PDB file of C-alpha atoms in Angstrom:
ATOM      1  CA  MET G   1      -8.596 -28.518  19.247  1.00  0.00           C
ATOM      2  CA  ALA G   2      -8.065 -31.756  17.911  1.00  0.00           C
ATOM      3  CA  PRO G   3      -4.509 -32.789  17.017  1.00  0.00           C
ATOM      4  CA  SER G   4      -3.122 -32.832  13.439  1.00  0.00           C
ATOM      5  CA  VAL G   5      -2.985 -36.885  11.601  1.00  0.00           C
ATOM      6  CA  SER G   6       0.972 -36.541  11.990  1.00  0.00           C
ATOM      7  CA  ALA G   7       0.957 -35.422  15.763  1.00  0.00           C
ATOM      8  CA  ALA G   8      -1.435 -38.098  16.506  1.00  0.00           C
ATOM      9  CA  CYS G   9       0.394 -41.017  14.330  1.00  0.00           C
ATOM     10  CA  SER G  10       4.037 -39.642  15.163  1.00  0.00           C
ATOM     11  CA  ALA G  11       4.173 -42.214  18.237  1.00  0.00           C
ATOM     12  CA  PHE G  12       3.768 -45.366  15.978  1.00  0.00           C
ATOM     13  CA  THR G  13       5.602 -47.289  13.486  1.00  0.00           C
ATOM     14  CA  GLY G  14       5.357 -49.988  10.504  1.00  0.00           C
ATOM     15  CA  ASP G  15       2.141 -51.522  10.366  1.00  0.00           C
ATOM     16  CA  ASP G  16       0.429 -49.851  13.295  1.00  0.00           C
ATOM     17  CA  ARG G  17       1.681 -46.017  11.801  1.00  0.00           C
ATOM     18  CA  ARG G  18      -0.493 -47.266   8.909  1.00  0.00           C
ATOM     19  CA  TRP G  19      -3.734 -48.591  10.421  1.00  0.00           C
ATOM     20  CA  CYS G  20      -3.052 -45.271  12.297  1.00  0.00           C
ATOM     21  CA  LEU G  21      -2.913 -42.872   9.500  1.00  0.00           C
ATOM     22  CA  ALA G  22      -6.252 -44.802   8.002  1.00  0.00           C
ATOM     23  CA  PHE G  23      -7.887 -44.508  10.809  1.00  0.00           C
ATOM     24  CA  GLN G  24      -7.003 -40.722  11.443  1.00  0.00           C
ATOM     25  CA  GLY G  25      -8.342 -40.465   7.529  1.00  0.00           C
ATOM     26  CA  GLY G  26     -11.730 -42.211   7.999  1.00  0.00           C
ATOM     27  CA  VAL G  27     -12.197 -39.681  11.452  1.00  0.00           C
ATOM     28  CA  GLU G  28     -11.573 -36.568   9.746  1.00  0.00           C
ATOM     29  CA  ALA G  29     -14.013 -37.751   6.716  1.00  0.00           C
ATOM     30  CA  ALA G  30     -16.352 -38.626   9.039  1.00  0.00           C
ATOM     31  CA  GLY G  31     -15.653 -35.081  10.536  1.00  0.00           C
ATOM     32  CA  LEU G  32     -15.265 -37.197  14.114  1.00  0.00           C
ATOM     33  CA  GLN G  33     -12.000 -35.604  14.929  1.00  0.00           C
ATOM     34  CA  ALA G  34     -13.334 -34.177  18.286  1.00  0.00           C
ATOM     35  CA  GLU G  35     -14.016 -37.960  19.304  1.00  0.00           C
ATOM     36  CA  TYR G  36     -11.481 -39.852  17.890  1.00  0.00           C
ATOM     37  CA  ALA G  37      -8.233 -37.800  16.501  1.00  0.00           C
ATOM     38  CA  SER G  38      -6.148 -38.612  19.124  1.00  0.00           C
ATOM     39  CA  GLU G  39      -3.441 -41.166  19.757  1.00  0.00           C
ATOM     40  CA  ALA G  40      -5.016 -42.367  22.847  1.00  0.00           C
ATOM     41  CA  ALA G  41      -8.492 -43.101  20.604  1.00  0.00           C
ATOM     42  CA  PHE G  42      -6.359 -44.647  18.056  1.00  0.00           C
ATOM     43  CA  SER G  43      -4.777 -46.912  20.432  1.00  0.00           C
ATOM     44  CA  THR G  44      -8.152 -48.312  22.089  1.00  0.00           C
ATOM     45  CA  TRP G  45      -9.274 -48.780  19.045  1.00  0.00           C
ATOM     46  CA  LEU G  46      -6.374 -50.776  18.049  1.00  0.00           C
ATOM     47  CA  LYS G  47      -6.978 -53.204  20.443  1.00  0.00           C
ATOM     48  CA  SER G  48     -10.220 -54.170  18.884  1.00  0.00           C
ATOM     49  CA  PRO G  49     -10.470 -52.875  15.295  1.00  0.00           C
ATOM     50  CA  GLN G  50     -13.791 -51.675  14.636  1.00  0.00           C
ATOM     51  CA  HIS G  51     -15.936 -49.735  12.299  1.00  0.00           C
ATOM     52  CA  LEU G  52     -16.913 -46.516  13.660  1.00  0.00           C
ATOM     53  CA  THR G  53     -20.894 -45.776  13.240  1.00  0.00           C
ATOM     54  CA  ARG G  54     -22.797 -42.847  13.934  1.00  0.00           C
ATOM     55  CA  ARG G  55     -26.666 -44.387  13.067  1.00  0.00           C
ATOM     56  CA  GLY G  56     -28.013 -40.832  14.302  1.00  0.00           C
ATOM     57  CA  ASP G  57     -25.896 -38.944  11.376  1.00  0.00           C
ATOM     58  CA  ASP G  58     -26.480 -42.185   8.940  1.00  0.00           C
ATOM     59  CA  LEU G  59     -22.640 -42.172   9.197  1.00  0.00           C
ATOM     60  CA  TYR G  60     -20.247 -45.725   8.649  1.00  0.00           C
ATOM     61  CA  VAL G  61     -16.695 -45.514   8.488  1.00  0.00           C
ATOM     62  CA  LEU G  62     -15.937 -49.284   7.315  1.00  0.00           C
ATOM     63  CA  PHE G  63     -12.679 -50.481   7.097  1.00  0.00           C
ATOM     64  CA  PHE G  64     -10.932 -53.208   5.629  1.00  0.00           C
ATOM     65  CA  ALA G  65      -8.131 -55.123   5.211  1.00  0.00           C
ATOM     66  CA  ASP G  66      -7.519 -55.684   1.973  1.00  0.00           C
ATOM     67  CA  ASP G  67     -10.827 -56.684   0.526  1.00  0.00           C
ATOM     68  CA  GLN G  68     -11.844 -58.195   3.964  1.00  0.00           C
ATOM     69  CA  PRO G  69     -13.580 -55.777   6.856  1.00  0.00           C
ATOM     70  CA  VAL G  70     -11.898 -56.145   9.916  1.00  0.00           C
ATOM     71  CA  MET G  71     -15.240 -56.796  11.520  1.00  0.00           C
ATOM     72  CA  PRO G  72     -18.260 -57.852  10.500  1.00  0.00           C
ATOM     73  CA  LEU G  73     -20.006 -55.320   8.731  1.00  0.00           C
ATOM     74  CA  PRO G  74     -23.274 -53.262  10.316  1.00  0.00           C
ATOM     75  CA  GLN G  75     -26.302 -53.280   8.321  1.00  0.00           C
ATOM     76  CA  ILE G  76     -26.328 -49.905   6.553  1.00  0.00           C
ATOM     77  CA  ASP G  77     -29.638 -48.645   4.913  1.00  0.00           C
ATOM     78  CA  GLU G  78     -29.830 -47.443   1.212  1.00  0.00           C
ATOM     79  CA  ASP G  79     -29.415 -43.640   2.086  1.00  0.00           C
ATOM     80  CA  ASP G  80     -26.561 -43.827   4.403  1.00  0.00           C
ATOM     81  CA  LYS G  81     -23.092 -42.274   4.069  1.00  0.00           C
ATOM     82  CA  VAL G  82     -20.292 -44.869   3.465  1.00  0.00           C
ATOM     83  CA  ILE G  83     -16.724 -44.098   4.031  1.00  0.00           C
ATOM     84  CA  LEU G  84     -14.462 -47.100   2.953  1.00  0.00           C
ATOM     85  CA  VAL G  85     -11.057 -47.248   4.345  1.00  0.00           C
ATOM     86  CA  VAL G  86      -9.071 -49.832   2.718  1.00  0.00           C
ATOM     87  CA  VAL G  87      -5.331 -50.835   4.190  1.00  0.00           C
ATOM     88  CA  PRO G  88      -3.091 -53.442   2.935  1.00  0.00           C
ATOM     89  CA  SER G  89      -2.604 -56.313   4.975  1.00  0.00           C
ATOM     90  CA  SER G  90       1.196 -55.883   4.553  1.00  0.00           C
ATOM     91  CA  ALA G  91       3.636 -53.296   3.504  1.00  0.00           C
ATOM     92  CA  ASP G  92       4.399 -54.662   0.209  1.00  0.00           C
ATOM     93  CA  LYS G  93       1.039 -54.527  -0.885  1.00  0.00           C
ATOM     94  CA  THR G  94       0.798 -51.177  -2.054  1.00  0.00           C
ATOM     95  CA  ILE G  95      -2.758 -50.037  -3.358  1.00  0.00           C
ATOM     96  CA  GLN G  96      -2.699 -48.917  -7.135  1.00  0.00           C
ATOM     97  CA  GLU G  97      -6.686 -48.342  -7.554  1.00  0.00           C
ATOM     98  CA  LEU G  98      -9.738 -48.758  -5.526  1.00  0.00           C
ATOM     99  CA  ARG G  99     -12.639 -47.998  -7.951  1.00  0.00           C
ATOM    100  CA  LEU G 100     -16.381 -48.018  -7.182  1.00  0.00           C
ATOM    101  CA  THR G 101     -18.214 -49.939  -9.454  1.00  0.00           C
ATOM    102  CA  VAL G 102     -21.715 -50.348  -8.317  1.00  0.00           C
ATOM    103  CA  CYS G 103     -23.729 -47.854  -6.425  1.00  0.00           C
ATOM    104  CA  SER G 104     -26.644 -47.018  -7.998  1.00  0.00           C
ATOM    105  CA  ALA G 105     -29.871 -44.791  -6.907  1.00  0.00           C
ATOM    106  CA  ALA G 106     -32.728 -45.990  -4.822  1.00  0.00           C
ATOM    107  CA  ASP G 107     -35.936 -46.556  -6.702  1.00  0.00           C
ATOM    108  CA  PRO G 108     -38.223 -44.148  -6.092  1.00  0.00           C
ATOM    109  CA  VAL G 109     -40.781 -46.609  -6.071  1.00  0.00           C
ATOM    110  CA  ARG G 110     -40.331 -50.163  -5.203  1.00  0.00           C
ATOM    111  CA  VAL G 111     -42.606 -53.300  -4.415  1.00  0.00           C
ATOM    112  CA  GLY G 112     -43.717 -52.814  -1.260  1.00  0.00           C
ATOM    113  CA  GLY G 113     -42.292 -49.309  -0.315  1.00  0.00           C
ATOM    114  CA  SER G 114     -40.869 -46.502  -1.209  1.00  0.00           C
ATOM    115  CA  ALA G 115     -37.190 -45.122  -0.760  1.00  0.00           C
ATOM    116  CA  ILE G 116     -36.182 -41.216  -0.747  1.00  0.00           C
ATOM    117  CA  VAL G 117     -33.794 -40.728  -3.745  1.00  0.00           C
ATOM    118  CA  PRO G 118     -30.235 -39.710  -1.953  1.00  0.00           C
ATOM    119  CA  GLY G 119     -29.057 -36.654  -3.488  1.00  0.00           C
ATOM    120  CA  ALA G 120     -25.148 -37.500  -3.523  1.00  0.00           C
ATOM    121  CA  ILE G 121     -24.299 -41.061  -5.789  1.00  0.00           C
ATOM    122  CA  PRO G 122     -20.837 -42.415  -5.834  1.00  0.00           C
ATOM    123  CA  LYS G 123     -18.067 -39.697  -5.487  1.00  0.00           C
ATOM    124  CA  ALA G 124     -14.587 -39.586  -4.506  1.00  0.00           C
ATOM    125  CA  LEU G 125     -13.893 -37.059  -2.146  1.00  0.00           C
ATOM    126  CA  LYS G 126     -10.701 -37.982  -1.235  1.00  0.00           C
ATOM    127  CA  GLY G 127      -7.838 -39.399  -3.228  1.00  0.00           C
ATOM    128  CA  ASP G 128      -5.658 -42.493  -2.143  1.00  0.00           C
ATOM    129  CA  GLU G 129      -3.205 -41.773   0.567  1.00  0.00           C
ATOM    130  CA  PRO G 130       0.448 -43.912   0.607  1.00  0.00           C
ATOM    131  CA  ASP G 131      -0.533 -46.188   3.065  1.00  0.00           C
ATOM    132  CA  TYR G 132      -4.192 -46.821   2.459  1.00  0.00           C
ATOM    133  CA  ALA G 133      -7.202 -45.438   0.120  1.00  0.00           C
ATOM    134  CA  LEU G 134     -10.313 -44.275   1.090  1.00  0.00           C
ATOM    135  CA  ARG G 135     -13.432 -43.463  -0.734  1.00  0.00           C
ATOM    136  CA  ILE G 136     -16.887 -41.498  -0.067  1.00  0.00           C
ATOM    137  CA  VAL G 137     -20.242 -42.682  -1.055  1.00  0.00           C
ATOM    138  CA  LYS G 138     -23.987 -42.145  -0.345  1.00  0.00           C
ATOM    139  CA  GLY G 139     -27.165 -43.444  -1.775  1.00  0.00           C
ATOM    140  CA  CYS G 140     -26.281 -46.928  -2.692  1.00  0.00           C
ATOM    141  CA  SER G 141     -29.388 -48.790  -3.600  1.00  0.00           C
ATOM    142  CA  ALA G 142     -30.245 -51.735  -2.197  1.00  0.00           C
ATOM    143  CA  ASP G 143     -30.696 -53.586  -5.577  1.00  0.00           C
ATOM    144  CA  GLY G 144     -27.103 -53.528  -5.697  1.00  0.00           C
ATOM    145  CA  GLY G 145     -25.406 -52.018  -2.641  1.00  0.00           C
ATOM    146  CA  LEU G 146     -21.878 -51.048  -2.746  1.00  0.00           C
ATOM    147  CA  LYS G 147     -19.027 -52.513  -4.818  1.00  0.00           C
ATOM    148  CA  ALA G 148     -15.345 -51.689  -5.310  1.00  0.00           C
ATOM    149  CA  VAL G 149     -12.377 -52.867  -7.243  1.00  0.00           C
ATOM    150  CA  LEU G 150      -9.220 -53.177  -5.329  1.00  0.00           C
ATOM    151  CA  ARG G 151      -5.812 -53.378  -7.517  1.00  0.00           C
ATOM    152  CA  GLN G 152      -2.781 -53.779  -5.685  1.00  0.00           C
ATOM    153  CA  GLU G 153       0.542 -53.261  -6.789  1.00  0.00           C
ATOM    154  CA  GLY G 154       2.642 -56.237  -7.679  1.00  0.00           C
ATOM    155  CA  ARG G 155      -0.771 -58.425  -7.926  1.00  0.00           C
ATOM    156  CA  GLU G 156      -2.444 -59.768 -10.917  1.00  0.00           C
ATOM    157  CA  GLU G 157      -5.609 -60.243  -9.999  1.00  0.00           C
ATOM    158  CA  SER G 158      -8.093 -57.773  -8.731  1.00  0.00           C
ATOM    159  CA  LYS G 159     -10.047 -57.928  -5.588  1.00  0.00           C
ATOM    160  CA  ASP G 160     -13.707 -57.176  -5.356  1.00  0.00           C
ATOM    161  CA  ILE G 161     -15.200 -55.598  -1.823  1.00  0.00           C
ATOM    162  CA  SER G 162     -18.705 -55.716  -1.593  1.00  0.00           C
ATOM    163  CA  VAL G 163     -20.944 -53.937   0.892  1.00  0.00           C
ATOM    164  CA  SER G 164     -24.905 -54.750   1.164  1.00  0.00           C
ATOM    165  CA  THR G 165     -27.664 -51.791   1.911  1.00  0.00           C
ATOM    166  CA  LEU G 166     -31.000 -52.669   3.516  1.00  0.00           C
ATOM    167  CA  PRO G 167     -34.298 -50.982   1.312  1.00  0.00           C
ATOM    168  CA  LEU G 168     -36.425 -48.387   2.657  1.00  0.00           C
ATOM    169  CA  HIS G 169     -40.051 -48.042   2.721  1.00  0.00           C
ATOM    170  CA  ARG G 170     -42.326 -45.270   3.161  1.00  0.00           C
ATOM    171  CA  PHE G 171     -45.237 -47.961   2.673  1.00  0.00           C
ATOM    172  CA  THR G 172     -45.385 -51.097   4.201  1.00  0.00           C
ATOM    173  CA  ILE G 173     -48.316 -54.119   4.449  1.00  0.00           C
ATOM    174  CA  GLY G 174     -48.851 -55.686   7.667  1.00  0.00           C
ATOM    175  CA  LEU G 175     -51.669 -58.089   9.032  1.00  0.00           C
ATOM    176  CA  GLY G 176     -53.469 -56.685  12.030  1.00  0.00           C
ATOM    177  CA  LEU G 177     -55.268 -58.970  14.730  1.00  0.00           C
ATOM    178  CA  ILE G 178     -57.580 -56.728  16.460  1.00  0.00           C
ATOM    179  CA  TYR G 179     -59.942 -56.795  18.763  1.00  0.00           C
ATOM    180  CA  ASP G 180     -63.450 -54.577  17.830  1.00  0.00           C
ATOM    181  CA  PHE G 181     -65.376 -52.301  19.956  1.00  0.00           C
ATOM    182  CA  SER G 182     -67.853 -51.583  17.698  1.00  0.00           C
ATOM    183  CA  ARG G 183     -70.992 -53.369  17.141  1.00  0.00           C
ATOM    184  CA  ASP G 184     -72.846 -55.023  14.169  1.00  0.00           C
ATOM    185  CA  VAL G 185     -76.403 -54.502  13.579  1.00  0.00           C
ATOM    186  CA  THR G 186     -79.399 -56.607  12.073  1.00  0.00           C
ATOM    187  CA  TYR G 187     -82.591 -56.433  11.663  1.00  0.00           C
ATOM    188  CA  ARG G 188     -85.069 -59.222  11.734  1.00  0.00           C
ATOM    189  CA  ALA G 189     -88.633 -60.617  12.263  1.00  0.00           C
ATOM    190  CA  ALA G 190     -89.353 -62.210  14.870  1.00  0.00           C
ATOM    191  CA  SER G 191     -92.299 -63.214  17.119  1.00  0.00           C
ATOM    192  CA  VAL G 192     -93.373 -60.977  20.148  1.00  0.00           C
ATOM    193  CA  LYS G 193     -95.560 -61.721  22.790  1.00  0.00           C
ATOM    194  CA  GLY G 194     -98.902 -60.367  22.381  1.00  0.00           C
ATOM    195  CA  GLU G 195     -98.863 -60.134  18.617  1.00  0.00           C
ATOM    196  CA  SER G 196    -100.047 -62.543  16.200  1.00  0.00           C
ATOM    197  CA  VAL G 197     -97.906 -61.363  13.547  1.00  0.00           C
ATOM    198  CA  ALA G 198     -93.600 -61.111  13.585  1.00  0.00           C
ATOM    199  CA  VAL G 199     -92.431 -57.410  14.134  1.00  0.00           C
ATOM    200  CA  ILE G 200     -89.589 -56.245  13.220  1.00  0.00           C
ATOM    201  CA  VAL G 201     -86.630 -56.359  15.543  1.00  0.00           C
ATOM    202  CA  ARG G 202     -83.334 -54.358  16.194  1.00  0.00           C
ATOM    203  CA  ASP G 203     -80.196 -56.740  17.280  1.00  0.00           C
ATOM    204  CA  GLU G 204     -76.479 -55.717  18.332  1.00  0.00           C
ATOM    205  CA  ALA G 205     -73.558 -57.494  19.083  1.00  0.00           C
ATOM    206  CA  ARG G 206     -70.185 -56.199  19.832  1.00  0.00           C
ATOM    207  CA  VAL G 207     -67.510 -57.608  17.179  1.00  0.00           C
ATOM    208  CA  GLY G 208     -64.768 -58.560  19.353  1.00  0.00           C
ATOM    209  CA  VAL G 209     -62.229 -60.279  17.842  1.00  0.00           C
ATOM    210  CA  ALA G 210     -62.209 -59.837  14.315  1.00  0.00           C
ATOM    211  CA  PRO G 211     -60.793 -61.815  11.401  1.00  0.00           C
ATOM    212  CA  PRO G 212     -57.089 -60.627  10.305  1.00  0.00           C
ATOM    213  CA  VAL G 213     -57.054 -57.175   8.708  1.00  0.00           C
ATOM    214  CA  PRO G 214     -54.396 -56.241   6.435  1.00  0.00           C
ATOM    215  CA  PHE G 215     -52.984 -52.313   6.936  1.00  0.00           C
ATOM    216  CA  VAL G 216     -51.289 -50.354   4.693  1.00  0.00           C
ATOM    217  CA  THR G 217     -49.440 -47.845   6.809  1.00  0.00           C
ATOM    218  CA  PHE G 218     -47.383 -44.839   5.415  1.00  0.00           C
ATOM    219  CA  ARG G 219     -44.281 -43.937   6.904  1.00  0.00           C
ATOM    220  CA  PHE G 220     -43.221 -40.393   7.921  1.00  0.00           C
ATOM    221  CA  VAL G 221     -39.606 -41.861   8.002  1.00  0.00           C
ATOM    222  CA  PRO G 222     -38.306 -44.215   6.066  1.00  0.00           C
ATOM    223  CA  VAL G 223     -37.657 -47.589   7.195  1.00  0.00           C
ATOM    224  CA  ASP G 224     -35.999 -50.976   6.502  1.00  0.00           C
ATOM    225  CA  MET G 225     -37.193 -54.490   8.090  1.00  0.00           C
ATOM    226  CA  ARG G 226     -34.100 -55.105   9.873  1.00  0.00           C
ATOM    227  CA  ARG G 227     -32.721 -52.707  12.140  1.00  0.00           C
ATOM    228  CA  THR G 228     -34.240 -51.669  15.502  1.00  0.00           C
ATOM    229  CA  ARG G 229     -36.237 -48.666  15.094  1.00  0.00           C
ATOM    230  CA  ARG G 230     -35.395 -45.077  16.223  1.00  0.00           C
ATOM    231  CA  PHE G 231     -38.582 -43.007  17.812  1.00  0.00           C
ATOM    232  CA  SER G 232     -38.751 -41.004  14.557  1.00  0.00           C
ATOM    233  CA  GLU G 233     -39.074 -44.220  12.917  1.00  0.00           C
ATOM    234  CA  MET G 234     -41.742 -45.755  15.168  1.00  0.00           C
ATOM    235  CA  TRP G 235     -45.116 -43.985  13.981  1.00  0.00           C
ATOM    236  CA  GLY G 236     -47.173 -44.515  11.111  1.00  0.00           C
ATOM    237  CA  LEU G 237     -50.310 -43.647   9.662  1.00  0.00           C
ATOM    238  CA  SER G 238     -52.532 -47.034   8.859  1.00  0.00           C
ATOM    239  CA  LEU G 239     -55.317 -48.114   7.037  1.00  0.00           C
ATOM    240  CA  GLY G 240     -56.789 -51.394   6.708  1.00  0.00           C
ATOM    241  CA  PHE G 241     -59.377 -53.172   4.799  1.00  0.00           C
ATOM    242  CA  SER G 242     -61.693 -56.133   5.655  1.00  0.00           C
ATOM    243  CA  LEU G 243     -60.848 -59.395   3.655  1.00  0.00           C
ATOM    244  CA  VAL G 244     -64.745 -60.808   4.433  1.00  0.00           C
ATOM    245  CA  GLU G 245     -66.411 -57.518   3.300  1.00  0.00           C
ATOM    246  CA  PRO G 246     -63.637 -55.129   1.623  1.00  0.00           C
ATOM    247  CA  LEU G 247     -66.319 -52.925   0.698  1.00  0.00           C
ATOM    248  CA  ASP G 248     -68.259 -52.352   3.584  1.00  0.00           C
ATOM    249  CA  HIS G 249     -65.329 -51.457   5.944  1.00  0.00           C
ATOM    250  CA  LEU G 250     -62.402 -49.385   6.435  1.00  0.00           C
ATOM    251  CA  TYR G 251     -59.821 -49.137   9.488  1.00  0.00           C
ATOM    252  CA  PRO G 252     -57.982 -45.676   9.803  1.00  0.00           C
ATOM    253  CA  GLY G 253     -55.471 -45.949  12.466  1.00  0.00           C
ATOM    254  CA  ILE G 254     -52.061 -44.881  14.167  1.00  0.00           C
ATOM    255  CA  LEU G 255     -49.390 -47.752  14.158  1.00  0.00           C
ATOM    256  CA  PHE G 256     -46.613 -47.925  16.687  1.00  0.00           C
ATOM    257  CA  GLU G 257     -43.952 -50.571  15.896  1.00  0.00           C
ATOM    258  CA  PRO G 258     -40.862 -50.194  18.191  1.00  0.00           C
ATOM    259  CA  LEU G 259     -39.441 -53.547  16.622  1.00  0.00           C
ATOM    260  CA  PRO G 260     -39.057 -54.397  13.472  1.00  0.00           C
ATOM    261  CA  GLY G 261     -42.011 -55.831  11.685  1.00  0.00           C
ATOM    262  CA  PHE G 262     -43.887 -55.887  14.750  1.00  0.00           C
ATOM    263  CA  GLY G 263     -46.181 -52.978  16.436  1.00  0.00           C
ATOM    264  CA  LEU G 264     -49.175 -51.924  17.844  1.00  0.00           C
ATOM    265  CA  VAL G 265     -52.066 -50.368  16.009  1.00  0.00           C
ATOM    266  CA  GLY G 266     -54.967 -48.536  17.012  1.00  0.00           C
ATOM    267  CA  GLY G 267     -57.920 -46.224  15.537  1.00  0.00           C
ATOM    268  CA  PHE G 268     -61.234 -45.833  14.475  1.00  0.00           C
ATOM    269  CA  HIS G 269     -63.772 -49.077  12.331  1.00  0.00           C
ATOM    270  CA  LEU G 270     -65.997 -46.961   9.746  1.00  0.00           C
ATOM    271  CA  GLN G 271     -68.521 -49.139   8.173  1.00  0.00           C
ATOM    272  CA  THR G 272     -71.769 -50.031   6.439  1.00  0.00           C
ATOM    273  CA  GLU G 273     -74.639 -50.172   8.219  1.00  0.00           C
ATOM    274  CA  PRO G 274     -78.294 -51.472   7.650  1.00  0.00           C
ATOM    275  CA  THR G 275     -81.128 -48.842   8.198  1.00  0.00           C
ATOM    276  CA  LEU G 276     -85.219 -50.484   7.359  1.00  0.00           C
ATOM    277  CA  ALA G 277     -85.617 -49.758   3.763  1.00  0.00           C
ATOM    278  CA  GLY G 278     -89.301 -49.519   2.202  1.00  0.00           C
ATOM    279  CA  GLY G 279     -90.751 -47.324   4.987  1.00  0.00           C
ATOM    280  CA  TYR G 280     -90.744 -49.791   7.532  1.00  0.00           C
ATOM    281  CA  LYS G 281     -89.824 -49.096  11.146  1.00  0.00           C
ATOM    282  CA  GLU G 282     -88.362 -50.851  14.075  1.00  0.00           C
ATOM    283  CA  GLY G 283     -91.393 -52.605  15.909  1.00  0.00           C
ATOM    284  CA  ASP G 284     -93.523 -52.323  12.370  1.00  0.00           C
ATOM    285  CA  ARG G 285     -95.430 -55.725  11.748  1.00  0.00           C
ATOM    286  CA  PHE G 286     -93.378 -57.746   9.009  1.00  0.00           C
ATOM    287  CA  SER G 287     -95.501 -60.746   7.386  1.00  0.00           C
ATOM    288  CA  GLY G 288     -92.719 -62.535   6.444  1.00  0.00           C
ATOM    289  CA  GLY G 289     -89.419 -63.319   4.626  1.00  0.00           C
ATOM    290  CA  GLU G 290     -86.503 -61.345   4.362  1.00  0.00           C
ATOM    291  CA  VAL G 291     -86.863 -57.674   6.178  1.00  0.00           C
ATOM    292  CA  PRO G 292     -85.544 -55.384   3.531  1.00  0.00           C
ATOM    293  CA  VAL G 293     -83.053 -52.924   4.137  1.00  0.00           C
ATOM    294  CA  ASP G 294     -80.154 -50.506   3.037  1.00  0.00           C
ATOM    295  CA  GLU G 295     -76.612 -49.890   3.476  1.00  0.00           C
ATOM    296  CA  ARG G 296     -75.096 -46.377   4.564  1.00  0.00           C
ATOM    297  CA  TRP G 297     -71.401 -45.862   5.731  1.00  0.00           C
ATOM    298  CA  ALA G 298     -71.788 -44.600   9.516  1.00  0.00           C
ATOM    299  CA  ALA G 299     -69.848 -44.601  12.683  1.00  0.00           C
ATOM    300  CA  PRO G 300     -70.531 -47.168  15.176  1.00  0.00           C
ATOM    301  CA  SER G 301     -71.371 -45.707  18.981  1.00  0.00           C
ATOM    302  CA  VAL G 302     -68.140 -47.153  20.241  1.00  0.00           C
ATOM    303  CA  PRO G 303     -65.985 -47.238  17.054  1.00  0.00           C
ATOM    304  CA  LEU G 304     -62.455 -47.798  18.514  1.00  0.00           C
ATOM    305  CA  PHE G 305     -60.203 -51.274  17.408  1.00  0.00           C
ATOM    306  CA  VAL G 306     -56.708 -51.962  19.154  1.00  0.00           C
ATOM    307  CA  GLY G 307     -54.543 -54.787  18.009  1.00  0.00           C
ATOM    308  CA  LEU G 308     -51.205 -56.147  16.853  1.00  0.00           C
ATOM    309  CA  ASN G 309     -50.049 -55.592  13.442  1.00  0.00           C
ATOM    310  CA  VAL G 310     -47.063 -57.951  11.944  1.00  0.00           C
ATOM    311  CA  ASP G 311     -45.232 -56.681   8.959  1.00  0.00           C
ATOM    312  CA  ALA G 312     -45.772 -59.143   5.320  1.00  0.00           C
ATOM    313  CA  ALA G 313     -42.052 -59.352   5.485  1.00  0.00           C
ATOM    314  CA  LEU G 314     -42.017 -60.559   9.024  1.00  0.00           C
ATOM    315  CA  PHE G 315     -44.873 -62.989   8.957  1.00  0.00           C
ATOM    316  CA  THR G 316     -43.384 -63.836   5.258  1.00  0.00           C
ATOM    317  CA  ARG G 317     -40.033 -65.258   7.284  1.00  0.00           C
ATOM    318  CA  VAL G 318     -41.951 -66.732   9.936  1.00  0.00           C
ATOM    319  CA  LEU G 319     -43.820 -69.146   7.549  1.00  0.00           C
ATOM    320  CA  GLN G 320     -40.789 -70.233   5.410  1.00  0.00           C
ATOM    321  CA  ALA G 321     -39.259 -70.808   8.942  1.00  0.00           C
ATOM    322  CA  LEU G 322     -41.965 -73.279  10.008  1.00  0.00           C
ATOM    323  CA  GLN G 323     -42.064 -75.053   6.322  1.00  0.00           C
TER     324      GLN G 323
END
């Protein structure tokens, strides 16, 4: 059974005790007592204070001395749960008010993607303690992030606390550099030995390295474009379109993206294929001009493609860096 807060902090006095109470309050609010609610855990943390993060649970305990974080803030998604813990930097700076001012719900549809609408918007779940202030908030849109106002007794000016959040996307756009195993089919009139009139012949050629293909990807789990992917975030269903002939080619496939903005894509190439029109067949004599054909959707004999996919956001950043 985890020790109580008072027991865990009983060995400390002064500033260390205030930080111990704040640390244990954050631990309790995050439900991490089994790991951190002990004197030894706090002693280790105090030597190099840092934020407590549980990305697997989308949980972040952020510690501030007045309006400054004790360490650089981690990257946080707009559906994550944030526990904000503020400790006065000295005993004469008692916190009078810690009030959340900005934390709006993420837009269900945003340009370039779609974010899950979080269920809980700013809500204080714990009141101020004598030596620190704590607030819990979930679902702060990346458009505004999380902002709070800190007012301390004896200080005329209030201070602002700001925590940025990353936008989440269910739909992303990327540019695919692919190798296409399918074959292009064409018909033409050609001179054949032993024939005085040209005959219709069929040509096939492997596509190989194709022009860049834009892909729209649906993500089973919404992702940001900054943090390293978790396994569940690496996968998506993609659909590509030809830039050269957008009405004649489709590239349904699967995206595997272990790194933000850079992944592998593979699938099938569906395309329109010419068929002889006007009653002609391959090998028929044809007096001249362009061989009449109709276009129909067909799956090539080997309708596979593989390639690299670069997210549009990453591609844009690279281009800007090169300018």
